[in-house]
């Protein structure tokens, strides 16, 4: 599903150039559950942004579902993001002035789906995530765990093939974190490809395939034998 | 994105920051209202002046004794004729084919006494025809009797103001007035039409033209009004009038012919220009409002940087983000402009209510111009900030950074 070939990305941090991705080669199959671990500054977030088409590589190539997305322009990449990729962020990134329901349906609003269709799909997801009582609440009326559930609902409302999670439990206590990670795993169980960046080894270990990064390089790639 | 969704999304944004929204609405509304108010007043002034001068009708030629060049500028209002324009000239003009009526005018200032009171008043000598041309009616009694022009009769018609100052509330018809060294009987009072910029008839005593010639001891006329039978005859009649007068004045063309249109044309041009100028000055306030909109959109972009990043992560294209910010500014402007139009009209009608004589009307070009300018200014000034938002790299925007660090 995903193929990276010799991907490089260099940032200028102050005067220092930082090699965030250093000739990374990676293949990810459909339906995989993958965690990316490593110290901060190792390039794991950059890798996630690359996979999510939020960032462009300096060199190297990237195929997503047999499309060479590294050759696409910004408008085409936006269309691919909309069609194939869902994001879950550490800081939730909910829009504060919109209710839980409006946040969840935002991707459908952007693509111009009809209100009736949106409503049905959002209702279904709210029900499933146990958020139906909170549909009309604003984000600041929700707990951290509920907010992250809303964010996950927003990420999967368009039924993407790839779900990217950047420290999804980073701002949560262990109990809410547990709930969120179980939800993500449940979605993975239904066939969505899940890539999760974390610095928490306990979380990382849950994944069937685990990558370790350092200084922009993949240093370890572990896979459970029975996967 | 569907238009109703875009509308709702923006509305949430505007109501969410109501103070900021209110200030922008205020700026736009004030700008639009100022344009409407100033052009409305300018147009009102123009109509007021035109209405006042329009009383004579388009089919009337004005003859002034004396020859003046009338190329550009206001025509001469005082004549210095080498030869007098006389009642015989008037009779001759009346016989010219195409002429309907002729009204002579003699004007002078003299002491008027009645009821034991003395006033220095304008005395106008003319004939019944002038009343018809100027559409003047009697409030009481009758207008001047139909007389041969050269016949003096001891009668007069007085203006409403003269009646008030000389007779107060007493009955006035049949009373005697003394104008200079002559006496005349009041046979009518003119209806009060308010101030007329042409000649203020409400403060005048009107007597037959021959009586006025005797009173002021003159043969010459101050003006001669010639009404033609049809509007189209104005131009062809001009040379024949000049020829006629020339033959009667020993070969001298010593008169000036003006039409009401030429008089009004000058006023019209000046006032139109004035309206345009005040409208343009008011439009500056709209441009200032535009700069405010630009700042607000810039602030909006930097406050919502991470939101822009999110929208892009959710698959919003550059064009969508651009449209989002432009439409926000546009909506704000449209609401502001609507408020401005309502306020402007409300103030104008309020003014009209307080001072009913003054006609108010906003010219269509000013209304459309103000609204279109507001929209144009909003689009132009919001364009740059919106483009800036659209071009933010999604990764940096998500972190809340507005500029790439290179």
JSON list of C-alpha atoms in Angstrom, two decimals, chain B residues 60-228:
[
{"chain": "B", "resi": 60, "resn": "UNK", "atom": "CA", "xyz": [-40.25, 80.27, -22.13]},
{"chain": "B", "resi": 61, "resn": "UNK", "atom": "CA", "xyz": [-37.59, 82.51, -23.62]},
{"chain": "B", "resi": 62, "resn": "UNK", "atom": "CA", "xyz": [-36.21, 85.32, -21.51]},
{"chain": "B", "resi": 63, "resn": "UNK", "atom": "CA", "xyz": [-35.28, 88.57, -23.24]},
{"chain": "B", "resi": 64, "resn": "UNK", "atom": "CA", "xyz": [-32.86, 90.90, -21.50]},
{"chain": "B", "resi": 65, "resn": "UNK", "atom": "CA", "xyz": [-32.22, 94.41, -22.77]},
{"chain": "B", "resi": 66, "resn": "UNK", "atom": "CA", "xyz": [-28.61, 94.92, -23.79]},
{"chain": "B", "resi": 67, "resn": "UNK", "atom": "CA", "xyz": [-26.30, 92.58, -25.56]},
{"chain": "B", "resi": 68, "resn": "UNK", "atom": "CA", "xyz": [-24.03, 90.29, -23.64]},
{"chain": "B", "resi": 69, "resn": "UNK", "atom": "CA", "xyz": [-21.78, 87.51, -24.80]},
{"chain": "B", "resi": 70, "resn": "UNK", "atom": "CA", "xyz": [-23.05, 84.34, -23.22]},
{"chain": "B", "resi": 71, "resn": "UNK", "atom": "CA", "xyz": [-20.33, 81.93, -24.03]},
{"chain": "B", "resi": 72, "resn": "UNK", "atom": "CA", "xyz": [-19.86, 79.95, -20.83]},
{"chain": "B", "resi": 73, "resn": "UNK", "atom": "CA", "xyz": [-20.59, 81.00, -17.32]},
{"chain": "B", "resi": 74, "resn": "UNK", "atom": "CA", "xyz": [-23.78, 82.44, -15.99]},
{"chain": "B", "resi": 75, "resn": "UNK", "atom": "CA", "xyz": [-25.74, 84.67, -18.35]},
{"chain": "B", "resi": 76, "resn": "UNK", "atom": "CA", "xyz": [-25.97, 88.35, -17.37]},
{"chain": "B", "resi": 77, "resn": "UNK", "atom": "CA", "xyz": [-28.67, 89.12, -14.88]},
{"chain": "B", "resi": 78, "resn": "UNK", "atom": "CA", "xyz": [-28.58, 92.89, -15.28]},
{"chain": "B", "resi": 79, "resn": "UNK", "atom": "CA", "xyz": [-29.06, 94.48, -18.63]},
{"chain": "B", "resi": 80, "resn": "UNK", "atom": "CA", "xyz": [-27.49, 97.69, -19.85]},
{"chain": "B", "resi": 81, "resn": "UNK", "atom": "CA", "xyz": [-29.43, 98.29, -23.02]},
{"chain": "B", "resi": 82, "resn": "UNK", "atom": "CA", "xyz": [-28.59, 101.07, -25.35]},
{"chain": "B", "resi": 83, "resn": "UNK", "atom": "CA", "xyz": [-32.24, 101.13, -26.24]},
{"chain": "B", "resi": 84, "resn": "UNK", "atom": "CA", "xyz": [-35.09, 100.30, -23.96]},
{"chain": "B", "resi": 85, "resn": "UNK", "atom": "CA", "xyz": [-37.15, 97.24, -24.45]},
{"chain": "B", "resi": 86, "resn": "UNK", "atom": "CA", "xyz": [-40.63, 98.68, -24.61]},
{"chain": "B", "resi": 87, "resn": "UNK", "atom": "CA", "xyz": [-44.23, 97.59, -24.43]},
{"chain": "B", "resi": 88, "resn": "UNK", "atom": "CA", "xyz": [-44.44, 98.20, -28.18]},
{"chain": "B", "resi": 89, "resn": "UNK", "atom": "CA", "xyz": [-41.70, 95.62, -28.65]},
{"chain": "B", "resi": 90, "resn": "UNK", "atom": "CA", "xyz": [-43.78, 93.25, -26.55]},
{"chain": "B", "resi": 91, "resn": "UNK", "atom": "CA", "xyz": [-46.85, 93.85, -28.71]},
{"chain": "B", "resi": 92, "resn": "UNK", "atom": "CA", "xyz": [-44.78, 93.27, -31.84]},
{"chain": "B", "resi": 93, "resn": "UNK", "atom": "CA", "xyz": [-43.37, 90.01, -30.46]},
{"chain": "B", "resi": 94, "resn": "UNK", "atom": "CA", "xyz": [-46.85, 88.81, -29.63]},
{"chain": "B", "resi": 95, "resn": "UNK", "atom": "CA", "xyz": [-47.74, 89.09, -33.33]},
{"chain": "B", "resi": 96, "resn": "UNK", "atom": "CA", "xyz": [-44.80, 86.86, -34.32]},
{"chain": "B", "resi": 97, "resn": "UNK", "atom": "CA", "xyz": [-46.03, 83.45, -35.51]},
{"chain": "B", "resi": 98, "resn": "UNK", "atom": "CA", "xyz": [-45.32, 80.69, -32.97]},
{"chain": "B", "resi": 99, "resn": "UNK", "atom": "CA", "xyz": [-45.46, 83.00, -29.97]},
{"chain": "B", "resi": 100, "resn": "UNK", "atom": "CA", "xyz": [-48.23, 82.14, -27.55]},
{"chain": "B", "resi": 101, "resn": "UNK", "atom": "CA", "xyz": [-47.94, 84.91, -25.00]},
{"chain": "B", "resi": 102, "resn": "UNK", "atom": "CA", "xyz": [-45.61, 87.63, -23.89]},
{"chain": "B", "resi": 103, "resn": "UNK", "atom": "CA", "xyz": [-45.21, 88.83, -20.30]},
{"chain": "B", "resi": 104, "resn": "UNK", "atom": "CA", "xyz": [-43.35, 92.05, -19.57]},
{"chain": "B", "resi": 105, "resn": "UNK", "atom": "CA", "xyz": [-41.61, 92.67, -16.29]},
{"chain": "B", "resi": 106, "resn": "UNK", "atom": "CA", "xyz": [-40.71, 95.91, -14.55]},
{"chain": "B", "resi": 107, "resn": "UNK", "atom": "CA", "xyz": [-39.20, 95.65, -11.10]},
{"chain": "B", "resi": 108, "resn": "UNK", "atom": "CA", "xyz": [-38.44, 98.35, -8.59]},
{"chain": "B", "resi": 109, "resn": "UNK", "atom": "CA", "xyz": [-38.15, 99.04, -4.91]},
{"chain": "B", "resi": 110, "resn": "UNK", "atom": "CA", "xyz": [-40.48, 101.57, -3.35]},
{"chain": "B", "resi": 111, "resn": "UNK", "atom": "CA", "xyz": [-42.11, 102.57, -0.14]},
{"chain": "B", "resi": 112, "resn": "UNK", "atom": "CA", "xyz": [-45.48, 100.90, 0.40]},
{"chain": "B", "resi": 113, "resn": "UNK", "atom": "CA", "xyz": [-47.92, 102.18, 2.95]},
{"chain": "B", "resi": 114, "resn": "UNK", "atom": "CA", "xyz": [-51.14, 100.66, 4.15]},
{"chain": "B", "resi": 115, "resn": "UNK", "atom": "CA", "xyz": [-53.08, 100.32, 7.35]},
{"chain": "B", "resi": 116, "resn": "UNK", "atom": "CA", "xyz": [-50.80, 102.94, 8.87]},
{"chain": "B", "resi": 117, "resn": "UNK", "atom": "CA", "xyz": [-47.70, 100.81, 8.33]},
{"chain": "B", "resi": 118, "resn": "UNK", "atom": "CA", "xyz": [-44.72, 101.56, 6.06]},
{"chain": "B", "resi": 119, "resn": "UNK", "atom": "CA", "xyz": [-42.58, 98.99, 4.32]},
{"chain": "B", "resi": 120, "resn": "UNK", "atom": "CA", "xyz": [-39.85, 99.19, 1.68]},
{"chain": "B", "resi": 121, "resn": "UNK", "atom": "CA", "xyz": [-41.06, 96.55, -0.79]},
{"chain": "B", "resi": 122, "resn": "UNK", "atom": "CA", "xyz": [-40.40, 95.16, -4.24]},
{"chain": "B", "resi": 123, "resn": "UNK", "atom": "CA", "xyz": [-43.01, 96.31, -6.71]},
{"chain": "B", "resi": 124, "resn": "UNK", "atom": "CA", "xyz": [-43.39, 94.17, -9.79]},
{"chain": "B", "resi": 125, "resn": "UNK", "atom": "CA", "xyz": [-45.15, 95.47, -12.86]},
{"chain": "B", "resi": 126, "resn": "UNK", "atom": "CA", "xyz": [-46.41, 92.78, -15.22]},
{"chain": "B", "resi": 127, "resn": "UNK", "atom": "CA", "xyz": [-49.50, 91.28, -16.82]},
{"chain": "B", "resi": 128, "resn": "UNK", "atom": "CA", "xyz": [-51.73, 88.33, -16.12]},
{"chain": "B", "resi": 129, "resn": "UNK", "atom": "CA", "xyz": [-49.59, 86.22, -18.44]},
{"chain": "B", "resi": 130, "resn": "UNK", "atom": "CA", "xyz": [-46.72, 86.07, -15.98]},
{"chain": "B", "resi": 131, "resn": "UNK", "atom": "CA", "xyz": [-48.93, 84.37, -13.40]},
{"chain": "B", "resi": 132, "resn": "UNK", "atom": "CA", "xyz": [-49.85, 81.76, -15.93]},
{"chain": "B", "resi": 133, "resn": "UNK", "atom": "CA", "xyz": [-46.23, 81.14, -16.98]},
{"chain": "B", "resi": 134, "resn": "UNK", "atom": "CA", "xyz": [-45.05, 80.78, -13.42]},
{"chain": "B", "resi": 135, "resn": "UNK", "atom": "CA", "xyz": [-48.11, 78.84, -12.33]},
{"chain": "B", "resi": 136, "resn": "UNK", "atom": "CA", "xyz": [-48.91, 81.33, -9.60]},
{"chain": "B", "resi": 137, "resn": "UNK", "atom": "CA", "xyz": [-52.42, 81.18, -8.17]},
{"chain": "B", "resi": 138, "resn": "UNK", "atom": "CA", "xyz": [-54.44, 83.44, -5.95]},
{"chain": "B", "resi": 139, "resn": "UNK", "atom": "CA", "xyz": [-55.16, 82.34, -2.42]},
{"chain": "B", "resi": 140, "resn": "UNK", "atom": "CA", "xyz": [-57.82, 85.03, -2.12]},
{"chain": "B", "resi": 141, "resn": "UNK", "atom": "CA", "xyz": [-59.55, 87.30, -4.61]},
{"chain": "B", "resi": 142, "resn": "UNK", "atom": "CA", "xyz": [-58.24, 87.38, -8.18]},
{"chain": "B", "resi": 143, "resn": "UNK", "atom": "CA", "xyz": [-55.06, 87.91, -10.15]},
{"chain": "B", "resi": 144, "resn": "UNK", "atom": "CA", "xyz": [-54.46, 91.02, -12.25]},
{"chain": "B", "resi": 145, "resn": "UNK", "atom": "CA", "xyz": [-57.31, 91.77, -14.66]},
{"chain": "B", "resi": 146, "resn": "UNK", "atom": "CA", "xyz": [-56.86, 91.14, -18.38]},
{"chain": "B", "resi": 147, "resn": "UNK", "atom": "CA", "xyz": [-55.91, 94.59, -19.73]},
{"chain": "B", "resi": 148, "resn": "UNK", "atom": "CA", "xyz": [-54.22, 96.05, -22.76]},
{"chain": "B", "resi": 149, "resn": "UNK", "atom": "CA", "xyz": [-50.55, 96.27, -21.79]},
{"chain": "B", "resi": 150, "resn": "UNK", "atom": "CA", "xyz": [-50.38, 100.07, -21.92]},
{"chain": "B", "resi": 151, "resn": "UNK", "atom": "CA", "xyz": [-53.36, 100.61, -19.64]},
{"chain": "B", "resi": 152, "resn": "UNK", "atom": "CA", "xyz": [-52.66, 101.53, -16.05]},
{"chain": "B", "resi": 153, "resn": "UNK", "atom": "CA", "xyz": [-55.18, 100.46, -13.45]},
{"chain": "B", "resi": 154, "resn": "UNK", "atom": "CA", "xyz": [-55.04, 101.24, -9.72]},
{"chain": "B", "resi": 155, "resn": "UNK", "atom": "CA", "xyz": [-55.16, 97.60, -8.61]},
{"chain": "B", "resi": 156, "resn": "UNK", "atom": "CA", "xyz": [-52.60, 95.27, -7.08]},
{"chain": "B", "resi": 157, "resn": "UNK", "atom": "CA", "xyz": [-52.04, 91.69, -6.03]},
{"chain": "B", "resi": 158, "resn": "UNK", "atom": "CA", "xyz": [-49.90, 91.19, -2.96]},
{"chain": "B", "resi": 159, "resn": "UNK", "atom": "CA", "xyz": [-47.71, 88.34, -1.80]},
{"chain": "B", "resi": 160, "resn": "UNK", "atom": "CA", "xyz": [-48.55, 86.33, 1.29]},
{"chain": "B", "resi": 161, "resn": "UNK", "atom": "CA", "xyz": [-45.70, 87.83, 3.27]},
{"chain": "B", "resi": 162, "resn": "UNK", "atom": "CA", "xyz": [-46.78, 91.38, 2.38]},
{"chain": "B", "resi": 163, "resn": "UNK", "atom": "CA", "xyz": [-50.26, 90.58, 3.56]},
{"chain": "B", "resi": 164, "resn": "UNK", "atom": "CA", "xyz": [-48.91, 89.38, 6.90]},
{"chain": "B", "resi": 165, "resn": "UNK", "atom": "CA", "xyz": [-46.63, 92.34, 7.50]},
{"chain": "B", "resi": 166, "resn": "UNK", "atom": "CA", "xyz": [-49.09, 95.06, 6.44]},
{"chain": "B", "resi": 167, "resn": "UNK", "atom": "CA", "xyz": [-52.50, 93.72, 7.37]},
{"chain": "B", "resi": 168, "resn": "UNK", "atom": "CA", "xyz": [-51.81, 90.95, 9.89]},
{"chain": "B", "resi": 169, "resn": "UNK", "atom": "CA", "xyz": [-55.07, 89.00, 10.27]},
{"chain": "B", "resi": 170, "resn": "UNK", "atom": "CA", "xyz": [-57.44, 91.71, 9.01]},
{"chain": "B", "resi": 171, "resn": "UNK", "atom": "CA", "xyz": [-59.50, 91.24, 5.86]},
{"chain": "B", "resi": 172, "resn": "UNK", "atom": "CA", "xyz": [-57.51, 92.60, 2.96]},
{"chain": "B", "resi": 173, "resn": "UNK", "atom": "CA", "xyz": [-59.53, 92.45, -0.27]},
{"chain": "B", "resi": 174, "resn": "UNK", "atom": "CA", "xyz": [-60.70, 95.91, -1.37]},
{"chain": "B", "resi": 175, "resn": "UNK", "atom": "CA", "xyz": [-58.31, 97.74, 0.98]},
{"chain": "B", "resi": 176, "resn": "UNK", "atom": "CA", "xyz": [-56.13, 100.51, -0.38]},
{"chain": "B", "resi": 177, "resn": "UNK", "atom": "CA", "xyz": [-52.35, 100.52, -0.60]},
{"chain": "B", "resi": 178, "resn": "UNK", "atom": "CA", "xyz": [-50.07, 103.43, -1.37]},
{"chain": "B", "resi": 179, "resn": "UNK", "atom": "CA", "xyz": [-47.11, 102.56, -3.56]},
{"chain": "B", "resi": 180, "resn": "UNK", "atom": "CA", "xyz": [-44.85, 105.58, -3.90]},
{"chain": "B", "resi": 181, "resn": "UNK", "atom": "CA", "xyz": [-47.17, 108.42, -4.86]},
{"chain": "B", "resi": 182, "resn": "UNK", "atom": "CA", "xyz": [-49.97, 106.24, -6.21]},
{"chain": "B", "resi": 183, "resn": "UNK", "atom": "CA", "xyz": [-52.81, 104.42, -4.63]},
{"chain": "B", "resi": 184, "resn": "UNK", "atom": "CA", "xyz": [-54.12, 101.02, -5.62]},
{"chain": "B", "resi": 185, "resn": "UNK", "atom": "CA", "xyz": [-56.75, 98.64, -4.39]},
{"chain": "B", "resi": 186, "resn": "UNK", "atom": "CA", "xyz": [-55.88, 95.11, -3.28]},
{"chain": "B", "resi": 187, "resn": "UNK", "atom": "CA", "xyz": [-57.77, 92.63, -5.46]},
{"chain": "B", "resi": 188, "resn": "UNK", "atom": "CA", "xyz": [-55.96, 89.43, -4.61]},
{"chain": "B", "resi": 189, "resn": "UNK", "atom": "CA", "xyz": [-53.41, 87.64, -2.44]},
{"chain": "B", "resi": 190, "resn": "UNK", "atom": "CA", "xyz": [-50.96, 85.12, -3.91]},
{"chain": "B", "resi": 191, "resn": "UNK", "atom": "CA", "xyz": [-50.83, 81.65, -2.46]},
{"chain": "B", "resi": 192, "resn": "UNK", "atom": "CA", "xyz": [-47.86, 81.07, -0.20]},
{"chain": "B", "resi": 193, "resn": "UNK", "atom": "CA", "xyz": [-45.45, 78.80, -1.96]},
{"chain": "B", "resi": 194, "resn": "UNK", "atom": "CA", "xyz": [-42.50, 79.29, 0.34]},
{"chain": "B", "resi": 195, "resn": "UNK", "atom": "CA", "xyz": [-39.25, 80.81, -0.75]},
{"chain": "B", "resi": 196, "resn": "UNK", "atom": "CA", "xyz": [-38.74, 80.85, -4.46]},
{"chain": "B", "resi": 197, "resn": "UNK", "atom": "CA", "xyz": [-35.13, 81.33, -5.49]},
{"chain": "B", "resi": 198, "resn": "UNK", "atom": "CA", "xyz": [-36.05, 83.05, -8.75]},
{"chain": "B", "resi": 199, "resn": "UNK", "atom": "CA", "xyz": [-37.92, 86.09, -7.52]},
{"chain": "B", "resi": 200, "resn": "UNK", "atom": "CA", "xyz": [-39.57, 86.06, -4.17]},
{"chain": "B", "resi": 201, "resn": "UNK", "atom": "CA", "xyz": [-43.14, 86.87, -5.11]},
{"chain": "B", "resi": 202, "resn": "UNK", "atom": "CA", "xyz": [-44.42, 86.49, -1.57]},
{"chain": "B", "resi": 203, "resn": "UNK", "atom": "CA", "xyz": [-42.70, 89.73, -0.59]},
{"chain": "B", "resi": 204, "resn": "UNK", "atom": "CA", "xyz": [-43.76, 91.66, -3.67]},
{"chain": "B", "resi": 205, "resn": "UNK", "atom": "CA", "xyz": [-46.62, 93.94, -4.62]},
{"chain": "B", "resi": 206, "resn": "UNK", "atom": "CA", "xyz": [-47.71, 93.17, -8.18]},
{"chain": "B", "resi": 207, "resn": "UNK", "atom": "CA", "xyz": [-49.35, 95.87, -10.29]},
{"chain": "B", "resi": 208, "resn": "UNK", "atom": "CA", "xyz": [-50.17, 96.23, -13.99]},
{"chain": "B", "resi": 209, "resn": "UNK", "atom": "CA", "xyz": [-47.06, 96.93, -16.06]},
{"chain": "B", "resi": 210, "resn": "UNK", "atom": "CA", "xyz": [-48.23, 100.34, -17.25]},
{"chain": "B", "resi": 211, "resn": "UNK", "atom": "CA", "xyz": [-48.83, 101.45, -13.65]},
{"chain": "B", "resi": 212, "resn": "UNK", "atom": "CA", "xyz": [-45.33, 100.34, -12.75]},
{"chain": "B", "resi": 213, "resn": "UNK", "atom": "CA", "xyz": [-43.86, 102.28, -15.70]},
{"chain": "B", "resi": 214, "resn": "UNK", "atom": "CA", "xyz": [-45.60, 105.41, -14.44]},
{"chain": "B", "resi": 215, "resn": "UNK", "atom": "CA", "xyz": [-44.56, 104.72, -10.86]},
{"chain": "B", "resi": 216, "resn": "UNK", "atom": "CA", "xyz": [-40.90, 104.30, -11.73]},
{"chain": "B", "resi": 217, "resn": "UNK", "atom": "CA", "xyz": [-41.10, 106.85, -14.56]},
{"chain": "B", "resi": 218, "resn": "UNK", "atom": "CA", "xyz": [-39.57, 104.57, -17.18]},
{"chain": "B", "resi": 219, "resn": "UNK", "atom": "CA", "xyz": [-40.42, 103.27, -20.64]},
{"chain": "B", "resi": 220, "resn": "UNK", "atom": "CA", "xyz": [-37.95, 100.38, -20.48]},
{"chain": "B", "resi": 221, "resn": "UNK", "atom": "CA", "xyz": [-38.75, 96.85, -19.39]},
{"chain": "B", "resi": 222, "resn": "UNK", "atom": "CA", "xyz": [-36.53, 94.88, -17.05]},
{"chain": "B", "resi": 223, "resn": "UNK", "atom": "CA", "xyz": [-37.35, 91.56, -18.73]},
{"chain": "B", "resi": 224, "resn": "UNK", "atom": "CA", "xyz": [-39.63, 90.21, -21.38]},
{"chain": "B", "resi": 225, "resn": "UNK", "atom": "CA", "xyz": [-40.81, 86.62, -21.13]},
{"chain": "B", "resi": 226, "resn": "UNK", "atom": "CA", "xyz": [-41.88, 84.98, -24.37]},
{"chain": "B", "resi": 227, "resn": "UNK", "atom": "CA", "xyz": [-43.80, 81.75, -24.22]},
{"chain": "B", "resi": 228, "resn": "UNK", "atom": "CA", "xyz": [-43.82, 79.76, -27.47]}
]
